[in-house]
Tab-separated table of N, CA and C in Angstrom:
chain	number	residue	atom	x	y	z
H	30	MET	N	-0.329	-15.742	-46.561
H	30	MET	CA	0.531	-14.608	-46.813
H	30	MET	C	1.576	-14.527	-45.709
H	31	LEU	N	2.780	-14.223	-46.105
H	31	LEU	CA	3.882	-14.118	-45.162
H	31	LEU	C	3.827	-12.787	-44.424
H	32	ASP	N	4.268	-12.828	-43.176
H	32	ASP	CA	4.350	-11.601	-42.376
H	32	ASP	C	5.528	-10.772	-42.878
H	33	GLN	N	5.266	-9.563	-43.312
H	33	GLN	CA	6.297	-8.697	-43.883
H	33	GLN	C	6.889	-7.722	-42.859
H	34	THR	N	6.527	-7.859	-41.589
H	34	THR	CA	7.033	-6.943	-40.565
H	34	THR	C	8.458	-7.335	-40.195
H	35	PRO	N	9.349	-6.359	-40.103
H	35	PRO	CA	10.715	-6.680	-39.682
H	35	PRO	C	10.712	-7.245	-38.264
H	36	ALA	N	11.666	-8.109	-38.001
H	36	ALA	CA	11.746	-8.755	-36.687
H	36	ALA	C	11.926	-7.744	-35.565
H	37	SER	N	12.549	-6.610	-35.845
H	37	SER	CA	12.801	-5.620	-34.796
H	37	SER	C	11.630	-4.666	-34.569
H	38	ALA	N	10.596	-4.744	-35.408
H	38	ALA	CA	9.452	-3.834	-35.267
H	38	ALA	C	8.648	-4.192	-34.027
H	39	PRO	N	8.198	-3.182	-33.270
H	39	PRO	CA	7.380	-3.469	-32.087
H	39	PRO	C	6.040	-4.051	-32.508
H	40	ARG	N	5.594	-5.017	-31.765
H	40	ARG	CA	4.318	-5.659	-32.062
H	40	ARG	C	3.247	-5.104	-31.135
H	41	ALA	N	2.053	-4.984	-31.673
H	41	ALA	CA	0.927	-4.518	-30.862
H	41	ALA	C	0.571	-5.605	-29.858
H	42	SER	N	0.228	-5.186	-28.668
H	42	SER	CA	-0.167	-6.137	-27.638
H	42	SER	C	-1.491	-6.777	-28.016
H	43	PRO	N	-1.632	-8.075	-27.752
H	43	PRO	CA	-2.905	-8.722	-28.060
H	43	PRO	C	-4.024	-8.282	-27.111
H	44	HIS	N	-3.689	-7.639	-25.999
H	44	HIS	CA	-4.684	-7.230	-25.002
H	44	HIS	C	-4.451	-5.784	-24.572
H	45	PRO	N	-4.705	-4.803	-25.456
H	45	PRO	CA	-4.417	-3.405	-25.086
H	45	PRO	C	-5.239	-2.915	-23.900
H	46	ALA	N	-6.482	-3.372	-23.762
H	46	ALA	CA	-7.303	-2.932	-22.627
H	46	ALA	C	-6.702	-3.426	-21.317
H	47	LEU	N	-6.241	-4.670	-21.301
H	47	LEU	CA	-5.615	-5.213	-20.097
H	47	LEU	C	-4.325	-4.459	-19.793
H	48	ASN	N	-3.553	-4.145	-20.816
H	48	ASN	CA	-2.315	-3.390	-20.599
H	48	ASN	C	-2.594	-2.023	-19.988
H	49	ARG	N	-3.669	-1.365	-20.408
H	49	ARG	CA	-4.039	-0.071	-19.816
H	49	ARG	C	-4.436	-0.253	-18.353
H	50	GLN	N	-5.151	-1.330	-18.058
H	50	GLN	CA	-5.549	-1.594	-16.673
H	50	GLN	C	-4.326	-1.878	-15.803
H	51	ILE	N	-3.394	-2.648	-16.341
H	51	ILE	CA	-2.161	-2.936	-15.604
H	51	ILE	C	-1.401	-1.636	-15.344
H	52	ALA	N	-1.279	-0.802	-16.374
H	52	ALA	CA	-0.581	0.481	-16.219
H	52	ALA	C	-1.285	1.359	-15.190
H	53	LEU	N	-2.606	1.353	-15.199
H	53	LEU	CA	-3.363	2.120	-14.210
H	53	LEU	C	-3.051	1.622	-12.800
H	54	GLY	N	-3.079	0.315	-12.606
H	54	GLY	CA	-2.790	-0.259	-11.292
H	54	GLY	C	-1.398	0.088	-10.802
H	55	TYR	N	-0.415	-0.063	-11.679
H	55	TYR	CA	0.954	0.267	-11.300
H	55	TYR	C	1.104	1.763	-11.034
H	56	SER	N	0.408	2.587	-11.802
H	56	SER	CA	0.481	4.043	-11.610
H	56	SER	C	-0.094	4.453	-10.263
H	57	ILE	N	-1.220	3.864	-9.895
H	57	ILE	CA	-1.821	4.161	-8.586
H	57	ILE	C	-0.859	3.765	-7.474
H	58	ALA	N	-0.279	2.577	-7.577
H	58	ALA	CA	0.677	2.117	-6.563
H	58	ALA	C	1.878	3.059	-6.487
H	59	LEU	N	2.355	3.516	-7.633
H	59	LEU	CA	3.505	4.422	-7.659
H	59	LEU	C	3.178	5.764	-7.006
H	60	VAL	N	1.997	6.300	-7.272
H	60	VAL	CA	1.589	7.574	-6.659
H	60	VAL	C	1.514	7.425	-5.141
H	61	ILE	N	0.916	6.340	-4.667
H	61	ILE	CA	0.834	6.093	-3.218
H	61	ILE	C	2.239	5.984	-2.634
H	62	PHE	N	3.078	5.188	-3.277
H	62	PHE	CA	4.449	4.999	-2.800
H	62	PHE	C	5.198	6.332	-2.717
H	63	LEU	N	5.149	7.118	-3.788
H	63	LEU	CA	5.876	8.391	-3.810
H	63	LEU	C	5.330	9.383	-2.785
H	64	ALA	N	4.009	9.447	-2.641
H	64	ALA	CA	3.409	10.337	-1.638
H	64	ALA	C	3.827	9.915	-0.234
H	65	ASP	N	3.845	8.613	0.010
H	65	ASP	CA	4.236	8.102	1.322
H	65	ASP	C	5.701	8.417	1.616
H	66	VAL	N	6.571	8.109	0.676
H	66	VAL	CA	8.004	8.351	0.873
H	66	VAL	C	8.280	9.845	1.053
H	67	ALA	N	7.647	10.680	0.250
H	67	ALA	CA	7.883	12.130	0.336
H	67	ALA	C	7.419	12.695	1.676
H	68	THR	N	6.242	12.297	2.133
H	68	THR	CA	5.742	12.837	3.406
H	68	THR	C	6.565	12.331	4.582
H	69	LYS	N	6.955	11.065	4.551
H	69	LYS	CA	7.806	10.540	5.629
H	69	LYS	C	9.162	11.238	5.627
H	70	TYR	N	9.705	11.478	4.450
H	70	TYR	CA	10.990	12.178	4.351
H	70	TYR	C	10.877	13.570	4.973
H	71	TRP	N	9.830	14.299	4.611
H	71	TRP	CA	9.650	15.647	5.137
H	71	TRP	C	9.556	15.621	6.661
H	72	VAL	N	8.709	14.754	7.189
H	72	VAL	CA	8.538	14.679	8.645
H	72	VAL	C	9.849	14.290	9.310
H	73	HIS	N	10.530	13.296	8.766
H	73	HIS	CA	11.761	12.801	9.376
H	73	HIS	C	12.881	13.837	9.331
H	74	GLU	N	12.997	14.564	8.228
H	74	GLU	CA	14.106	15.502	8.056
H	74	GLU	C	13.855	16.875	8.668
H	75	TYR	N	12.603	17.285	8.776
H	75	TYR	CA	12.317	18.669	9.190
H	75	TYR	C	11.624	18.786	10.546
H	76	THR	N	11.446	17.681	11.227
H	76	THR	CA	10.906	17.720	12.587
H	76	THR	C	11.753	16.802	13.459
H	77	ALA	N	11.616	16.938	14.752
H	77	ALA	CA	12.367	16.100	15.684
H	77	ALA	C	11.528	14.894	16.094
H	78	TYR	N	12.228	13.835	16.495
H	78	TYR	CA	11.525	12.672	17.015
H	78	TYR	C	10.668	13.107	18.205
H	79	ASP	N	9.470	12.596	18.278
H	79	ASP	CA	8.500	12.884	19.339
H	79	ASP	C	7.949	14.307	19.254
H	80	TRP	N	8.169	14.977	18.129
H	80	TRP	CA	7.608	16.300	17.856
H	80	TRP	C	6.100	16.171	17.689
H	81	SER	N	5.371	17.205	18.067
H	81	SER	CA	3.917	17.222	17.899
H	81	SER	C	3.465	18.647	17.601
H	82	GLN	N	2.629	18.780	16.586
H	82	GLN	CA	2.081	20.082	16.211
H	82	GLN	C	0.567	19.954	16.077
H	83	PRO	N	-0.200	20.485	17.046
H	83	PRO	CA	-1.661	20.442	16.916
H	83	PRO	C	-2.120	21.267	15.712
H	84	LEU	N	-3.001	20.692	14.905
H	84	LEU	CA	-3.559	21.402	13.751
H	84	LEU	C	-5.053	21.637	13.901
H	85	LEU	N	-5.740	20.684	14.477
H	85	LEU	CA	-7.180	20.765	14.731
H	85	LEU	C	-7.432	20.240	16.136
H	86	PRO	N	-8.596	20.509	16.711
H	86	PRO	CA	-8.855	20.017	18.071
H	86	PRO	C	-8.750	18.494	18.208
H	87	PHE	N	-8.792	17.775	17.096
H	87	PHE	CA	-8.758	16.314	17.132
H	87	PHE	C	-7.612	15.720	16.309
H	88	PHE	N	-6.684	16.571	15.825
H	88	PHE	CA	-5.643	16.085	14.919
H	88	PHE	C	-4.322	16.811	15.139
H	89	ASN	N	-3.243	16.034	15.264
H	89	ASN	CA	-1.883	16.559	15.380
H	89	ASN	C	-1.006	15.946	14.293
H	90	LEU	N	-0.020	16.700	13.854
H	90	LEU	CA	1.093	16.107	13.115
H	90	LEU	C	2.143	15.756	14.154
H	91	VAL	N	2.719	14.580	14.058
H	91	VAL	CA	3.703	14.108	15.028
H	91	VAL	C	4.831	13.415	14.271
H	92	GLN	N	5.895	13.094	14.987
H	92	GLN	CA	6.885	12.168	14.450
H	92	GLN	C	7.148	11.104	15.490
H	93	VAL	N	6.708	9.895	15.174
H	93	VAL	CA	6.995	8.735	16.013
H	93	VAL	C	7.524	7.632	15.106
H	94	TRP	N	8.251	6.716	15.686
H	94	TRP	CA	8.843	5.618	14.923
H	94	TRP	C	8.237	4.304	15.380
H	95	ASN	N	7.865	3.487	14.427
H	95	ASN	CA	7.285	2.181	14.719
H	95	ASN	C	8.247	1.106	14.223
H	96	GLN	N	8.853	0.385	15.157
H	96	GLN	CA	9.775	-0.690	14.790
H	96	GLN	C	9.053	-2.013	14.602
H	97	GLY	N	7.759	-2.028	14.892
H	97	GLY	CA	6.989	-3.254	14.743
H	97	GLY	C	6.054	-3.182	13.555
H	98	ALA	N	4.985	-3.943	13.657
H	98	ALA	CA	3.969	-3.968	12.601
H	98	ALA	C	2.820	-3.062	13.029
H	99	ALA	N	1.630	-3.339	12.549
H	99	ALA	CA	0.458	-2.525	12.880
H	99	ALA	C	0.286	-2.426	14.393
H	100	PHE	N	-0.043	-1.223	14.842
H	100	PHE	CA	-0.262	-0.934	16.266
H	100	PHE	C	0.969	-1.274	17.103
H	101	SER	N	2.159	-1.180	16.500
H	101	SER	CA	3.451	-1.460	17.149
H	101	SER	C	3.608	-2.910	17.584
H	102	PHE	N	2.837	-3.806	16.994
H	102	PHE	CA	2.982	-5.238	17.274
H	102	PHE	C	4.412	-5.660	16.944
H	103	LEU	N	5.067	-6.344	17.829
H	103	LEU	CA	6.454	-6.812	17.723
H	103	LEU	C	7.492	-5.694	17.856
H	104	ALA	N	7.095	-4.508	18.278
H	104	ALA	CA	8.041	-3.387	18.365
H	104	ALA	C	9.190	-3.674	19.328
H	105	ASP	N	8.948	-4.439	20.364
H	105	ASP	CA	9.974	-4.733	21.366
H	105	ASP	C	10.530	-6.143	21.222
H	106	ALA	N	10.540	-6.676	20.010
H	106	ALA	CA	10.916	-8.076	19.795
H	106	ALA	C	12.422	-8.308	19.738
H	107	GLY	N	13.236	-7.284	19.837
H	107	GLY	CA	14.674	-7.498	19.904
H	107	GLY	C	15.438	-7.270	18.614
H	108	GLY	N	14.796	-6.840	17.550
H	108	GLY	CA	15.503	-6.493	16.323
H	108	GLY	C	15.279	-7.424	15.146
H	109	TRP	N	14.963	-8.696	15.396
H	109	TRP	CA	14.758	-9.645	14.294
H	109	TRP	C	13.571	-9.260	13.424
H	110	GLN	N	12.640	-8.495	13.994
H	110	GLN	CA	11.417	-8.144	13.269
H	110	GLN	C	11.683	-7.249	12.063
H	111	ARG	N	12.786	-6.505	12.065
H	111	ARG	CA	13.093	-5.635	10.918
H	111	ARG	C	13.241	-6.470	9.646
H	112	LEU	N	14.080	-7.490	9.687
H	112	LEU	CA	14.280	-8.350	8.520
H	112	LEU	C	12.999	-9.106	8.183
H	113	PHE	N	12.323	-9.609	9.201
H	113	PHE	CA	11.096	-10.372	8.974
H	113	PHE	C	10.021	-9.509	8.316
H	114	LEU	N	9.733	-8.344	8.890
H	114	LEU	CA	8.669	-7.488	8.358
H	114	LEU	C	9.036	-6.892	7.002
H	115	THR	N	10.311	-6.585	6.788
H	115	THR	CA	10.747	-6.102	5.474
H	115	THR	C	10.584	-7.203	4.435
H	116	SER	N	10.917	-8.435	4.803
H	116	SER	CA	10.756	-9.576	3.886
H	116	SER	C	9.291	-9.823	3.562
H	117	VAL	N	8.432	-9.723	4.563
H	117	VAL	CA	6.991	-9.891	4.327
H	117	VAL	C	6.494	-8.823	3.353
H	118	ALA	N	6.915	-7.575	3.560
H	118	ALA	CA	6.501	-6.490	2.659
H	118	ALA	C	7.009	-6.735	1.244
H	119	LEU	N	8.237	-7.209	1.116
H	119	LEU	CA	8.808	-7.482	-0.203
H	119	LEU	C	8.060	-8.621	-0.896
H	120	LEU	N	7.831	-9.711	-0.183
H	120	LEU	CA	7.104	-10.848	-0.771
H	120	LEU	C	5.677	-10.461	-1.144
H	121	ALA	N	5.014	-9.712	-0.277
H	121	ALA	CA	3.652	-9.260	-0.582
H	121	ALA	C	3.660	-8.356	-1.809
H	122	SER	N	4.659	-7.506	-1.926
H	122	SER	CA	4.748	-6.599	-3.075
H	122	SER	C	4.953	-7.364	-4.377
H	123	VAL	N	5.813	-8.372	-4.360
H	123	VAL	CA	6.022	-9.190	-5.561
H	123	VAL	C	4.727	-9.889	-5.942
H	124	TRP	N	4.045	-10.466	-4.956
H	124	TRP	CA	2.773	-11.146	-5.222
H	124	TRP	C	1.753	-10.168	-5.804
H	125	LEU	N	1.667	-8.976	-5.229
H	125	LEU	CA	0.720	-7.971	-5.721
H	125	LEU	C	1.079	-7.504	-7.134
H	126	LEU	N	2.365	-7.338	-7.414
H	126	LEU	CA	2.790	-6.977	-8.778
H	126	LEU	C	2.319	-8.030	-9.781
H	127	LEU	N	2.441	-9.289	-9.412
H	127	LEU	CA	1.996	-10.375	-10.295
H	127	LEU	C	0.473	-10.411	-10.407
H	128	MET	N	-0.212	-10.209	-9.304
H	128	MET	CA	-1.681	-10.222	-9.323
H	128	MET	C	-2.222	-9.114	-10.220
H	129	LEU	N	-1.585	-7.956	-10.193
H	129	LEU	CA	-2.059	-6.823	-10.988
H	129	LEU	C	-1.917	-7.056	-12.490
H	130	ARG	N	-1.199	-8.084	-12.892
H	130	ARG	CA	-1.050	-8.402	-14.315
H	130	ARG	C	-2.227	-9.219	-14.847
H	131	LYS	N	-3.102	-9.645	-13.960
H	131	LYS	CA	-4.239	-10.483	-14.356
H	131	LYS	C	-5.477	-9.627	-14.608
H	132	PRO	N	-6.398	-10.130	-15.433
H	132	PRO	CA	-7.677	-9.423	-15.590
H	132	PRO	C	-8.462	-9.472	-14.275
H	133	MET	N	-9.073	-8.362	-13.910
H	133	MET	CA	-9.876	-8.309	-12.681
H	133	MET	C	-10.769	-7.082	-12.729
H	134	ALA	N	-11.711	-7.053	-11.818
H	134	ALA	CA	-12.626	-5.914	-11.716
H	134	ALA	C	-11.857	-4.667	-11.270
H	135	LEU	N	-12.382	-3.509	-11.627
H	135	LEU	CA	-11.730	-2.242	-11.296
H	135	LEU	C	-11.536	-2.078	-9.793
H	136	TRP	N	-12.550	-2.418	-8.987
H	136	TRP	CA	-12.440	-2.283	-7.526
H	136	TRP	C	-11.309	-3.153	-6.992
H	137	GLU	N	-11.214	-4.358	-7.534
H	137	GLU	CA	-10.167	-5.273	-7.092
H	137	GLU	C	-8.783	-4.737	-7.488
H	138	ARG	N	-8.666	-4.216	-8.699
H	138	ARG	CA	-7.395	-3.643	-9.163
H	138	ARG	C	-7.000	-2.452	-8.282
H	139	LEU	N	-7.964	-1.606	-7.964
H	139	LEU	CA	-7.694	-0.467	-7.094
H	139	LEU	C	-7.236	-0.944	-5.715
H	140	ALA	N	-7.892	-1.971	-5.187
H	140	ALA	CA	-7.521	-2.510	-3.877
H	140	ALA	C	-6.085	-3.026	-3.882
H	141	TYR	N	-5.749	-3.856	-4.859
H	141	TYR	CA	-4.382	-4.380	-4.958
H	141	TYR	C	-3.365	-3.248	-5.118
H	142	SER	N	-3.708	-2.240	-5.903
H	142	SER	CA	-2.797	-1.118	-6.145
H	142	SER	C	-2.539	-0.327	-4.868
H	143	LEU	N	-3.597	-0.059	-4.112
H	143	LEU	CA	-3.438	0.670	-2.852
H	143	LEU	C	-2.575	-0.119	-1.870
H	144	ILE	N	-2.846	-1.412	-1.760
H	144	ILE	CA	-2.069	-2.249	-0.839
H	144	ILE	C	-0.613	-2.321	-1.289
H	145	LEU	N	-0.392	-2.452	-2.604
H	145	LEU	CA	0.981	-2.502	-3.126
H	145	LEU	C	1.735	-1.211	-2.811
H	146	GLY	N	1.144	-0.070	-3.095
H	146	GLY	CA	1.807	1.202	-2.808
H	146	GLY	C	2.138	1.350	-1.334
H	147	GLY	N	1.205	0.951	-0.469
H	147	GLY	CA	1.438	1.028	0.970
H	147	GLY	C	2.493	0.051	1.450
H	148	ALA	N	2.447	-1.176	0.939
H	148	ALA	CA	3.441	-2.183	1.334
H	148	ALA	C	4.845	-1.753	0.916
H	149	LEU	N	4.962	-1.205	-0.287
H	149	LEU	CA	6.271	-0.717	-0.738
H	149	LEU	C	6.749	0.456	0.115
H	150	GLY	N	5.843	1.380	0.433
H	150	GLY	CA	6.214	2.536	1.241
H	150	GLY	C	6.714	2.148	2.618
H	151	ASN	N	5.947	1.326	3.316
H	151	ASN	CA	6.368	0.906	4.654
H	151	ASN	C	7.567	-0.037	4.594
H	152	GLY	N	7.615	-0.889	3.567
H	152	GLY	CA	8.740	-1.816	3.430
H	152	GLY	C	10.056	-1.087	3.195
H	153	VAL	N	10.038	-0.098	2.308
H	153	VAL	CA	11.250	0.684	2.039
H	153	VAL	C	11.654	1.468	3.285
H	154	ASP	N	10.690	2.063	3.957
H	154	ASP	CA	10.987	2.826	5.172
H	154	ASP	C	11.640	1.927	6.224
H	155	ARG	N	11.053	0.766	6.445
H	155	ARG	CA	11.582	-0.152	7.455
H	155	ARG	C	12.956	-0.690	7.041
H	156	GLY	N	13.109	-1.039	5.773
H	156	GLY	CA	14.395	-1.553	5.311
H	156	GLY	C	15.496	-0.509	5.367
H	157	TRP	N	15.164	0.735	5.054
H	157	TRP	CA	16.140	1.821	4.995
H	157	TRP	C	16.484	2.352	6.383
H	158	ARG	N	15.448	2.617	7.188
H	158	ARG	CA	15.670	3.256	8.490
H	158	ARG	C	15.678	2.271	9.658
H	159	GLY	N	15.034	1.129	9.474
H	159	GLY	CA	14.896	0.190	10.584
H	159	GLY	C	13.598	0.382	11.342
H	160	TYR	N	12.808	1.328	10.922
H	160	TYR	CA	11.509	1.618	11.526
H	160	TYR	C	10.670	2.360	10.496
H	161	VAL	N	9.389	2.464	10.781
H	161	VAL	CA	8.469	3.194	9.915
H	161	VAL	C	8.124	4.512	10.598
H	162	VAL	N	8.210	5.606	9.858
H	162	VAL	CA	7.858	6.923	10.385
H	162	VAL	C	6.341	7.084	10.300
H	163	ASP	N	5.715	7.345	11.434
H	163	ASP	CA	4.283	7.639	11.493
H	163	ASP	C	4.128	9.097	11.903
H	164	PHE	N	3.105	9.762	11.354
H	164	PHE	CA	3.004	11.202	11.619
H	164	PHE	C	1.580	11.740	11.704
H	165	LEU	N	0.579	10.944	11.463
H	165	LEU	CA	-0.813	11.402	11.549
H	165	LEU	C	-1.402	10.907	12.861
H	166	ASP	N	-1.805	11.829	13.714
H	166	ASP	CA	-2.275	11.491	15.061
H	166	ASP	C	-3.670	12.067	15.284
H	167	PHE	N	-4.655	11.187	15.318
H	167	PHE	CA	-6.030	11.599	15.610
H	167	PHE	C	-6.348	11.260	17.058
H	168	HIS	N	-7.082	12.144	17.711
H	168	HIS	CA	-7.421	11.937	19.123
H	168	HIS	C	-8.780	12.564	19.419
H	169	TRP	N	-9.388	12.099	20.507
H	169	TRP	CA	-10.674	12.627	20.933
H	169	TRP	C	-10.850	12.378	22.420
H	170	LEU	N	-11.097	13.432	23.171
H	170	LEU	CA	-11.339	13.355	24.613
H	170	LEU	C	-10.248	12.567	25.337
H	171	GLY	N	-8.994	12.829	24.963
H	171	GLY	CA	-7.866	12.176	25.616
H	171	GLY	C	-7.507	10.813	25.061
H	172	TRP	N	-8.296	10.295	24.151
H	172	TRP	CA	-8.024	8.989	23.550
H	172	TRP	C	-7.321	9.201	22.208
H	173	HIS	N	-6.162	8.600	22.022
H	173	HIS	CA	-5.390	8.726	20.781
H	173	HIS	C	-5.422	7.421	20.005
H	174	TRP	N	-5.762	7.523	18.736
H	174	TRP	CA	-5.580	6.395	17.833
H	174	TRP	C	-4.072	6.300	17.579
H	175	PRO	N	-3.499	5.100	17.433
H	175	PRO	CA	-2.060	5.035	17.135
H	175	PRO	C	-1.722	5.844	15.876
H	176	ALA	N	-0.624	6.570	15.922
H	176	ALA	CA	-0.211	7.383	14.773
H	176	ALA	C	0.009	6.482	13.560
H	177	PHE	N	-0.219	7.044	12.378
H	177	PHE	CA	-0.082	6.259	11.151
H	177	PHE	C	0.419	7.156	10.039
H	178	ASN	N	0.484	6.632	8.822
H	178	ASN	CA	1.037	7.367	7.685
H	178	ASN	C	0.219	7.073	6.425
H	179	ILE	N	0.647	7.613	5.298
H	179	ILE	CA	-0.094	7.434	4.042
H	179	ILE	C	-0.115	5.972	3.614
H	180	ALA	N	0.993	5.259	3.801
H	180	ALA	CA	1.024	3.838	3.443
H	180	ALA	C	-0.032	3.067	4.229
H	181	ASP	N	-0.159	3.363	5.516
H	181	ASP	CA	-1.158	2.685	6.344
H	181	ASP	C	-2.572	2.963	5.843
H	182	ILE	N	-2.833	4.219	5.475
H	182	ILE	CA	-4.154	4.578	4.943
H	182	ILE	C	-4.436	3.777	3.679
H	183	ALA	N	-3.452	3.706	2.789
H	183	ALA	CA	-3.636	2.982	1.527
H	183	ALA	C	-3.887	1.499	1.771
H	184	ILE	N	-3.142	0.899	2.693
H	184	ILE	CA	-3.315	-0.526	2.985
H	184	ILE	C	-4.705	-0.787	3.553
H	185	VAL	N	-5.143	0.039	4.487
H	185	VAL	CA	-6.477	-0.142	5.081
H	185	VAL	C	-7.568	0.069	4.034
H	186	CYS	N	-7.453	1.121	3.235
H	186	CYS	CA	-8.457	1.361	2.179
H	186	CYS	C	-8.473	0.211	1.179
H	187	GLY	N	-7.298	-0.288	0.809
H	187	GLY	CA	-7.227	-1.430	-0.103
H	187	GLY	C	-7.865	-2.670	0.491
H	188	ALA	N	-7.611	-2.924	1.769
H	188	ALA	CA	-8.214	-4.086	2.430
H	188	ALA	C	-9.733	-3.941	2.496
H	189	LEU	N	-10.216	-2.736	2.801
H	189	LEU	CA	-11.668	-2.511	2.830
H	189	LEU	C	-12.285	-2.704	1.447
H	190	LEU	N	-11.601	-2.253	0.402
H	190	LEU	CA	-12.087	-2.475	-0.963
H	190	LEU	C	-12.108	-3.962	-1.310
H	191	MET	N	-11.117	-4.712	-0.833
H	191	MET	CA	-11.103	-6.166	-1.069
H	191	MET	C	-12.307	-6.815	-0.394
H	192	ILE	N	-12.591	-6.405	0.825
H	192	ILE	CA	-13.756	-6.944	1.537
H	192	ILE	C	-15.025	-6.571	0.789
H	193	PHE	N	-15.139	-5.310	0.383
H	193	PHE	CA	-16.296	-4.851	-0.382
H	193	PHE	C	-16.440	-5.654	-1.672
H	194	SER	N	-15.345	-5.840	-2.378
H	194	SER	CA	-15.359	-6.588	-3.635
H	194	SER	C	-15.790	-8.031	-3.410
H	195	THR	N	-15.289	-8.635	-2.340
H	195	THR	CA	-15.649	-10.017	-2.022
H	195	THR	C	-17.123	-10.122	-1.666
H	196	LEU	N	-17.614	-9.206	-0.843
H	196	LEU	CA	-19.026	-9.236	-0.454
H	196	LEU	C	-19.934	-8.957	-1.642
H	197	LYS	N	-19.488	-8.087	-2.532
H	197	LYS	CA	-20.277	-7.731	-3.706
H	197	LYS	C	-20.416	-8.912	-4.663
H	198	THR	N	-19.360	-9.699	-4.819
H	198	THR	CA	-19.395	-10.825	-5.755
H	198	THR	C	-19.844	-12.124	-5.101
H	199	ALA	N	-19.818	-12.213	-3.783
H	199	ALA	CA	-20.177	-13.462	-3.102
H	199	ALA	C	-21.611	-13.901	-3.372
H	200	PRO	N	-22.641	-13.036	-3.282
H	200	PRO	CA	-24.004	-13.499	-3.547
H	200	PRO	C	-24.187	-14.002	-4.982
H	201	ALA	N	-23.578	-13.338	-5.952
H	201	ALA	CA	-23.696	-13.780	-7.343
H	201	ALA	C	-23.037	-15.140	-7.512
H	202	HIS	N	-21.882	-15.337	-6.885
H	202	HIS	CA	-21.182	-16.609	-6.972
H	202	HIS	C	-21.982	-17.703	-6.268
H	203	ALA	N	-22.560	-17.380	-5.109
H	203	ALA	CA	-23.337	-18.363	-4.354
H	203	ALA	C	-24.567	-18.803	-5.131
H	204	SER	N	-25.238	-17.879	-5.817
H	204	SER	CA	-26.439	-18.254	-6.564
H	204	SER	C	-26.089	-19.124	-7.765
H	205	LYS	N	-24.906	-18.940	-8.358
H	205	LYS	CA	-24.493	-19.774	-9.482
H	205	LYS	C	-24.204	-21.197	-9.029
H	206	THR	N	-23.656	-21.358	-7.828
H	206	THR	CA	-23.294	-22.693	-7.363
H	206	THR	C	-24.488	-23.451	-6.818
H	207	THR	N	-25.552	-22.757	-6.424
H	207	THR	CA	-26.719	-23.449	-5.874
H	207	THR	C	-27.757	-23.771	-6.928
H	208	ASP	N	-27.620	-23.223	-8.131
H	208	ASP	CA	-28.594	-23.495	-9.191
H	208	ASP	C	-28.405	-24.861	-9.793
C-alpha cells in the first residue's frame, strides 16, 4: 500500500521516549544556565566588586571575579586564558549537546545536563565579561572555601553523578567480561 501522507505532514518520531529524554536533558541544562546567568547578573549589577554580606555564621554573599579556571587556576596568566577557557567551555558544551542525543541511563543524562548548564553559564560569563562572577562564600573558623556560583555547583554535582554512575555500572560490566 502506498503512503498517502502529504510530503509536508509532520512525521512521528521513531523514538518518542528518547526524544522526551533528550528534551528533559536540554530542559535541565537550560534551567541551570538561566538560573546561573540571572543570579550572576543580579550580583554583578546590584552589588559592588569585593562586596560581602554575611547571611549565616558560615555563609556570605560576595562579589568576586575569577579570570581563571577552578580555584582561580590561571587567573594571573596574562589574558590568553580568556579565549582558551571560553573555547574549552564551548567545545565541551557542543560535545555534551551531542552526547545528550544518545540513549543513556537517567543518572548519566542528569549528569551531562548539569555539566552542560554549568559549562554554558561560566562560558558565557567569561566570554561576555572576561571573568566569571562568583558570589557564594562558605567559611568556618577563619577558613574560606573559594567563592563559587550556580554553574560551579552544577558542574560538581554532574561530575559526582558521573562518578556514581560509573561506579554503579562498573561491577556489572566487570562481571560480564570475566564470565
